[in-house]
């Protein structure tokens, strides 16, 4: 039997593509990976992508996903006609965020970098939440605050879009988590975001739209691309990650992927085709009464959590009957 050859050329393969098992040499894999990311940003793509002349704030955490995203967008920006700026959020996690921010600064390239911290914006760092939450997970607080911090940064930069490094595994994990929790509201929101719904037909709140250029890329492929391109990133896991419910969804997803590699992509596809309830995935946003940022209720989730912390009842902010005033 002759030795295997790259699917696209006659060279010996360097890898079997994780999603389908196709043999590819190093050069063909890199070119195909970049072409697929660029295709997700083409005019008329679904979800929609920034157009020529857009200013795009790139979320840069220093991890593999955001490092690859920043590298790709800096390559694509001249062709797409974009202006780029990097945004990093310092959540205040000692021994973890410092190294990641240092990696961002070393590899940022030419775009400007804006760093905002939870402590400066909200008065709390993630580490400071320990006494308030006890042994509970800080991940909900961190995620909500980080999302609003990116929104604030984008407005400071007058950005038209925010680009995040969410990959196919991230999206599949989110779908699994929402199903396992029976969280219909988040399932509905996931479906809306995946199909490019604006969520604000009245224009009451002007939330900065987001794009996910790596949404079809498997995590393993992102690691391979970073390795082949010699990109520096921080791979240390957040010290609070083991407390997060997402870890259970991730473990389940890995088992599903081992049994059937296309399961990751299939879950992401299901989120784009999902129709939850009679509302069909729609939601209307207004402006938060407290901070003025986008909110589906009187107060945005960030302000609900902050109000709960201020009243000394942080766990109430995590529940469905969260404080609204």
Short mmCIF file of C-alpha atoms in Angstrom, two decimals:
data_model
loop_
_atom_site.label_atom_id
_atom_site.label_comp_id
_atom_site.label_asym_id
_atom_site.label_seq_id
_atom_site.Cartn_x
_atom_site.Cartn_y
_atom_site.Cartn_z
CA UNK A 1 0.00 0.00 0.00
CA UNK A 2 1.49 3.40 -0.98
CA UNK A 3 2.08 5.91 1.82
CA UNK A 4 -0.71 8.51 2.29
CA UNK A 5 -0.44 11.84 0.54
CA UNK A 6 -1.88 15.28 1.24
CA UNK A 7 -5.43 15.58 -0.03
CA UNK A 8 -4.56 18.71 -2.03
CA UNK A 9 -0.98 18.10 -3.19
CA UNK A 10 1.55 15.30 -3.50
CA UNK A 11 3.47 16.04 -0.32
CA UNK A 12 3.47 13.70 2.70
CA UNK A 13 0.76 14.76 5.19
CA UNK A 14 1.66 16.47 8.44
CA UNK A 15 -1.69 15.77 10.11
CA UNK A 16 -5.11 14.21 9.82
CA UNK A 17 -7.65 17.00 10.06
CA UNK A 18 -9.50 16.57 13.40
CA UNK A 19 -12.99 17.29 12.05
CA UNK A 20 -12.92 14.85 9.12
CA UNK A 21 -9.68 12.86 9.16
CA UNK A 22 -8.47 14.26 5.81
CA UNK A 23 -4.66 14.07 5.39
CA UNK A 24 -3.10 17.50 4.86
CA UNK A 25 0.44 18.79 4.65
CA UNK A 26 1.43 21.76 6.77
CA UNK A 27 1.12 24.33 4.00
CA UNK A 28 -2.25 23.10 2.73
CA UNK A 29 -3.67 23.01 6.25
CA UNK A 30 -2.59 26.61 6.96
CA UNK A 31 -4.00 27.85 3.65
CA UNK A 32 -7.28 26.01 4.12
CA UNK A 33 -7.67 27.18 7.72
CA UNK A 34 -7.14 30.80 6.68
CA UNK A 35 -9.46 30.49 3.67
CA UNK A 36 -12.28 29.15 5.86
CA UNK A 37 -11.87 31.96 8.39
CA UNK A 38 -11.86 34.54 5.61
CA UNK A 39 -14.97 32.98 4.03
CA UNK A 40 -16.87 33.48 7.30
CA UNK A 41 -16.24 37.23 6.92
CA UNK A 42 -17.30 37.53 3.28
CA UNK A 43 -20.04 40.01 2.31
CA UNK A 44 -23.46 38.43 2.64
CA UNK A 45 -22.28 35.76 5.10
CA UNK A 46 -24.59 34.56 7.86
CA UNK A 47 -24.24 35.77 10.53
CA UNK A 48 -23.32 39.11 8.95
CA UNK A 49 -19.75 40.40 9.19
CA UNK A 50 -18.23 43.91 9.28
CA UNK A 51 -18.08 45.70 5.96
CA UNK A 52 -15.29 47.77 4.38
CA UNK A 53 -14.30 50.80 6.45
CA UNK A 54 -15.38 49.23 9.76
CA UNK A 55 -13.43 49.70 12.96
CA UNK A 56 -13.21 46.33 14.71
CA UNK A 57 -12.30 45.87 18.38
CA UNK A 58 -10.58 42.49 18.72
CA UNK A 59 -10.98 40.79 22.11
CA UNK A 60 -7.45 39.74 23.08
CA UNK A 61 -7.10 37.55 26.16
CA UNK A 62 -3.65 36.09 25.43
CA UNK A 63 -5.03 32.57 24.96
CA UNK A 64 -4.77 30.48 21.81
CA UNK A 65 -8.12 31.52 20.32
CA UNK A 66 -7.70 35.27 20.62
CA UNK A 67 -4.03 35.06 19.58
CA UNK A 68 -4.94 33.22 16.38
CA UNK A 69 -7.87 35.60 15.82
CA UNK A 70 -5.64 38.67 16.15
CA UNK A 71 -3.04 37.14 13.82
CA UNK A 72 -5.64 36.30 11.17
CA UNK A 73 -7.46 39.63 11.30
CA UNK A 74 -4.21 41.55 10.96
CA UNK A 75 -3.54 39.53 7.82
CA UNK A 76 -7.07 40.06 6.49
CA UNK A 77 -7.59 43.71 7.50
CA UNK A 78 -5.98 45.31 4.41
CA UNK A 79 -8.04 43.08 2.11
CA UNK A 80 -11.26 43.65 4.05
CA UNK A 81 -10.69 47.38 4.55
CA UNK A 82 -10.91 47.19 8.35
CA UNK A 83 -9.26 49.25 11.06
CA UNK A 84 -8.29 47.14 14.07
CA UNK A 85 -7.77 47.79 17.78
CA UNK A 86 -7.07 45.19 20.46
CA UNK A 87 -9.02 45.10 23.73
CA UNK A 88 -7.93 43.18 26.83
CA UNK A 89 -9.89 42.84 30.04
CA UNK A 90 -8.05 42.43 33.34
CA UNK A 91 -10.47 40.51 35.53
CA UNK A 92 -8.14 40.69 38.54
CA UNK A 93 -7.04 37.07 38.82
CA UNK A 94 -3.62 36.97 40.47
CA UNK A 95 -1.00 34.75 38.86
CA UNK A 96 -3.10 34.23 35.73
CA UNK A 97 -4.05 37.46 34.00
CA UNK A 98 -0.63 39.11 34.34
CA UNK A 99 1.07 36.49 32.16
CA UNK A 100 -1.74 36.60 29.59
CA UNK A 101 -1.59 40.40 29.28
CA UNK A 102 2.18 40.23 28.88
CA UNK A 103 1.73 37.77 26.00
CA UNK A 104 -0.82 40.10 24.36
CA UNK A 105 1.60 43.03 24.55
CA UNK A 106 4.49 41.02 23.10
CA UNK A 107 2.50 39.72 20.15
CA UNK A 108 0.01 42.50 19.49
CA UNK A 109 1.55 43.71 16.21
CA UNK A 110 0.61 47.16 14.90
CA UNK A 111 -2.96 47.74 16.24
CA UNK A 112 -3.38 49.88 19.39
CA UNK A 113 -4.20 48.08 22.64
CA UNK A 114 -6.74 49.18 25.26
CA UNK A 115 -6.74 47.42 28.65
CA UNK A 116 -9.69 47.80 31.02
CA UNK A 117 -10.03 46.20 34.45
CA UNK A 118 -13.02 44.92 36.36
CA UNK A 119 -11.74 46.73 39.44
CA UNK A 120 -11.72 50.12 37.70
CA UNK A 121 -15.03 49.64 35.90
CA UNK A 122 -17.12 47.87 38.52
CA UNK A 123 -15.27 48.24 41.81
CA UNK A 124 -14.67 44.49 42.15
CA UNK A 125 -11.96 42.17 40.89
CA UNK A 126 -12.67 38.46 40.49
CA UNK A 127 -10.31 37.62 43.36
CA UNK A 128 -12.18 40.05 45.63
CA UNK A 129 -15.41 38.18 45.05
CA UNK A 130 -14.14 35.28 47.17
CA UNK A 131 -15.27 36.57 50.60
CA UNK A 132 -18.64 37.58 49.14
CA UNK A 133 -19.36 34.30 47.34
CA UNK A 134 -17.62 31.82 49.60
CA UNK A 135 -16.78 28.60 47.75
CA UNK A 136 -19.21 29.39 44.93
CA UNK A 137 -18.11 29.90 41.36
CA UNK A 138 -17.07 33.36 40.23
CA UNK A 139 -17.49 32.49 36.57
CA UNK A 140 -20.98 33.96 36.13
CA UNK A 141 -19.87 37.30 37.57
CA UNK A 142 -16.67 37.25 35.53
CA UNK A 143 -18.43 36.43 32.26
CA UNK A 144 -21.12 39.08 32.65
CA UNK A 145 -18.64 41.79 33.65
CA UNK A 146 -16.21 40.86 30.88
CA UNK A 147 -18.95 41.10 28.28
CA UNK A 148 -19.88 44.60 29.39
CA UNK A 149 -16.22 45.60 29.67
CA UNK A 150 -15.78 44.68 25.99
CA UNK A 151 -18.86 46.77 25.15
CA UNK A 152 -17.46 49.75 27.06
CA UNK A 153 -14.06 49.37 25.38
CA UNK A 154 -15.64 49.22 21.93
CA UNK A 155 -17.51 52.46 22.62
CA UNK A 156 -14.35 54.17 23.86
CA UNK A 157 -12.63 53.15 20.62
CA UNK A 158 -15.66 54.16 18.50
CA UNK A 159 -15.64 50.59 17.16
CA UNK A 160 -18.38 49.39 14.83
CA UNK A 161 -17.91 45.70 15.70
CA UNK A 162 -16.39 43.46 18.36
CA UNK A 163 -14.57 40.31 17.15
CA UNK A 164 -14.21 37.43 19.62
CA UNK A 165 -12.26 34.18 19.38
CA UNK A 166 -15.14 31.79 20.13
CA UNK A 167 -14.49 28.52 18.30
CA UNK A 168 -16.70 25.61 17.29
CA UNK A 169 -16.06 23.81 20.60
CA UNK A 170 -17.06 26.89 22.62
CA UNK A 171 -20.34 27.20 20.73
CA UNK A 172 -21.11 23.49 21.06
CA UNK A 173 -20.36 23.64 24.81
CA UNK A 174 -22.73 26.58 25.22
CA UNK A 175 -25.52 24.73 23.41
CA UNK A 176 -24.98 21.68 25.61
CA UNK A 177 -24.94 23.76 28.81
CA UNK A 178 -28.19 25.47 27.94
CA UNK A 179 -29.89 22.17 27.18
CA UNK A 180 -28.57 20.56 30.37
CA UNK A 181 -29.79 23.52 32.43
CA UNK A 182 -33.10 23.71 30.60
CA UNK A 183 -32.35 27.39 30.04
CA UNK A 184 -34.85 28.32 27.34
CA UNK A 185 -33.99 32.04 27.46
CA UNK A 186 -30.33 31.41 26.66
CA UNK A 187 -31.21 28.85 24.00
CA UNK A 188 -33.41 31.48 22.38
CA UNK A 189 -30.62 34.07 22.59
CA UNK A 190 -28.07 31.64 21.15
CA UNK A 191 -30.34 31.00 18.18
CA UNK A 192 -30.80 34.74 17.62
CA UNK A 193 -27.09 35.51 17.77
CA UNK A 194 -26.20 32.56 15.53
CA UNK A 195 -28.50 33.75 12.77
CA UNK A 196 -27.37 37.36 12.98
CA UNK A 197 -30.44 38.80 14.74
CA UNK A 198 -29.87 42.37 15.81
CA UNK A 199 -31.95 42.03 18.96
CA UNK A 200 -32.77 45.73 18.85
CA UNK A 201 -35.26 46.52 16.09
CA UNK A 202 -36.40 49.70 17.81
CA UNK A 203 -32.92 51.18 18.10
CA UNK A 204 -33.50 51.94 21.80
CA UNK A 205 -30.08 50.58 22.68
CA UNK A 206 -27.16 50.56 20.30
CA UNK A 207 -25.26 47.44 21.38
CA UNK A 208 -22.06 46.95 19.41
CA UNK A 209 -22.58 43.91 17.14
CA UNK A 210 -20.22 40.94 17.46
CA UNK A 211 -18.65 38.54 15.00
CA UNK A 212 -16.94 35.18 15.57
CA UNK A 213 -14.55 34.49 12.67
CA UNK A 214 -13.39 31.20 14.25
CA UNK A 215 -16.87 29.82 14.90
CA UNK A 216 -16.35 26.92 12.47
CA UNK A 217 -12.78 26.09 13.61
CA UNK A 218 -12.23 23.16 15.96
CA UNK A 219 -10.13 23.83 19.06
CA UNK A 220 -7.56 21.24 17.95
CA UNK A 221 -7.18 22.99 14.59
CA UNK A 222 -6.59 26.34 16.29
CA UNK A 223 -3.81 24.78 18.39
CA UNK A 224 -2.25 23.29 15.23
CA UNK A 225 -2.45 26.59 13.36
CA UNK A 226 -0.83 28.48 16.26
CA UNK A 227 1.95 25.87 16.40
CA UNK A 228 2.64 25.96 12.65
CA UNK A 229 2.69 29.79 12.67
CA UNK A 230 4.90 30.00 15.77
CA UNK A 231 2.39 32.13 17.71
CA UNK A 232 2.99 32.75 21.42
CA UNK A 233 0.04 32.33 23.76
CA UNK A 234 -0.71 31.43 27.36
CA UNK A 235 -2.24 27.99 27.86
CA UNK A 236 -2.62 28.10 31.65
CA UNK A 237 -6.19 27.47 32.76
CA UNK A 238 -7.89 30.01 34.99
CA UNK A 239 -7.68 28.94 38.64
CA UNK A 240 -11.45 29.27 38.98
CA UNK A 241 -12.33 27.24 35.86
CA UNK A 242 -12.69 23.89 37.72
CA UNK A 243 -15.65 25.38 39.61
CA UNK A 244 -17.54 26.24 36.42
CA UNK A 245 -20.43 24.16 35.11
CA UNK A 246 -18.97 24.52 31.61
CA UNK A 247 -16.37 21.91 32.54
CA UNK A 248 -19.06 19.21 32.62
CA UNK A 249 -20.32 20.21 29.17
CA UNK A 250 -16.73 20.22 27.88
CA UNK A 251 -16.07 16.71 29.20
CA UNK A 252 -19.28 15.44 27.62
CA UNK A 253 -18.43 17.11 24.32
CA UNK A 254 -14.99 15.46 24.24
CA UNK A 255 -16.62 12.07 24.69
CA UNK A 256 -19.06 12.80 21.88
CA UNK A 257 -16.24 14.00 19.62
CA UNK A 258 -14.23 10.85 20.31
CA UNK A 259 -17.20 8.72 19.26
CA UNK A 260 -18.11 10.94 16.27
CA UNK A 261 -15.83 13.78 15.20
CA UNK A 262 -18.54 15.84 13.41
CA UNK A 263 -20.55 16.09 16.66
CA UNK A 264 -18.95 19.45 17.49
CA UNK A 265 -19.92 21.01 14.17
CA UNK A 266 -23.36 19.39 14.32
CA UNK A 267 -24.14 21.03 17.66
CA UNK A 268 -23.08 24.41 16.33
CA UNK A 269 -25.26 23.89 13.26
CA UNK A 270 -28.21 22.98 15.47
CA UNK A 271 -27.88 26.30 17.29
CA UNK A 272 -28.16 28.15 13.98
CA UNK A 273 -31.27 26.19 13.03
CA UNK A 274 -32.89 26.28 16.46
CA UNK A 275 -36.40 27.63 16.96
CA UNK A 276 -37.39 27.92 20.62
CA UNK A 277 -41.00 28.56 21.51
CA UNK A 278 -43.43 30.72 19.62
CA UNK A 279 -41.15 33.76 19.69
CA UNK A 280 -38.78 32.13 17.18
CA UNK A 281 -35.66 33.32 18.99
CA UNK A 282 -36.30 37.06 18.95
CA UNK A 283 -35.63 39.49 21.76
CA UNK A 284 -35.95 43.23 22.10
CA UNK A 285 -33.27 45.22 23.89
CA UNK A 286 -33.64 48.50 25.66
CA UNK A 287 -31.25 50.63 27.67
CA UNK A 288 -30.37 49.68 31.25
CA UNK A 289 -31.87 52.19 33.70
CA UNK A 290 -28.66 52.24 35.73
CA UNK A 291 -25.76 52.19 33.25
CA UNK A 292 -27.38 52.85 29.88
CA UNK A 293 -25.97 49.75 28.20
CA UNK A 294 -28.05 47.15 26.38
CA UNK A 295 -30.53 45.24 28.54
CA UNK A 296 -33.52 42.98 27.94
CA UNK A 297 -35.04 44.10 31.26
CA UNK A 298 -35.05 47.28 33.32
CA UNK A 299 -31.52 46.52 34.55
CA UNK A 300 -28.80 44.70 32.61
CA UNK A 301 -27.35 41.57 34.17
CA UNK A 302 -24.13 43.36 35.15
CA UNK A 303 -26.07 45.94 37.16
CA UNK A 304 -28.22 43.23 38.74
CA UNK A 305 -25.09 41.46 39.96
CA UNK A 306 -23.51 44.69 41.17
CA UNK A 307 -26.69 45.63 43.04
CA UNK A 308 -26.67 42.23 44.72
CA UNK A 309 -23.04 42.72 45.77
CA UNK A 310 -23.76 46.20 47.11
CA UNK A 311 -26.60 44.82 49.23
CA UNK A 312 -24.42 42.03 50.56
CA UNK A 313 -26.53 39.36 48.85
CA UNK A 314 -24.35 38.31 45.87
CA UNK A 315 -25.90 34.87 45.45
CA UNK A 316 -29.31 36.45 44.90
CA UNK A 317 -27.89 38.08 41.78
CA UNK A 318 -27.09 34.65 40.37
CA UNK A 319 -30.66 33.38 40.70
CA UNK A 320 -33.62 33.79 38.44
CA UNK A 321 -35.26 36.10 40.98
CA UNK A 322 -32.38 38.53 40.91
CA UNK A 323 -32.54 41.99 42.45
CA UNK A 324 -33.95 44.54 40.02
CA UNK A 325 -33.39 47.75 41.93
#
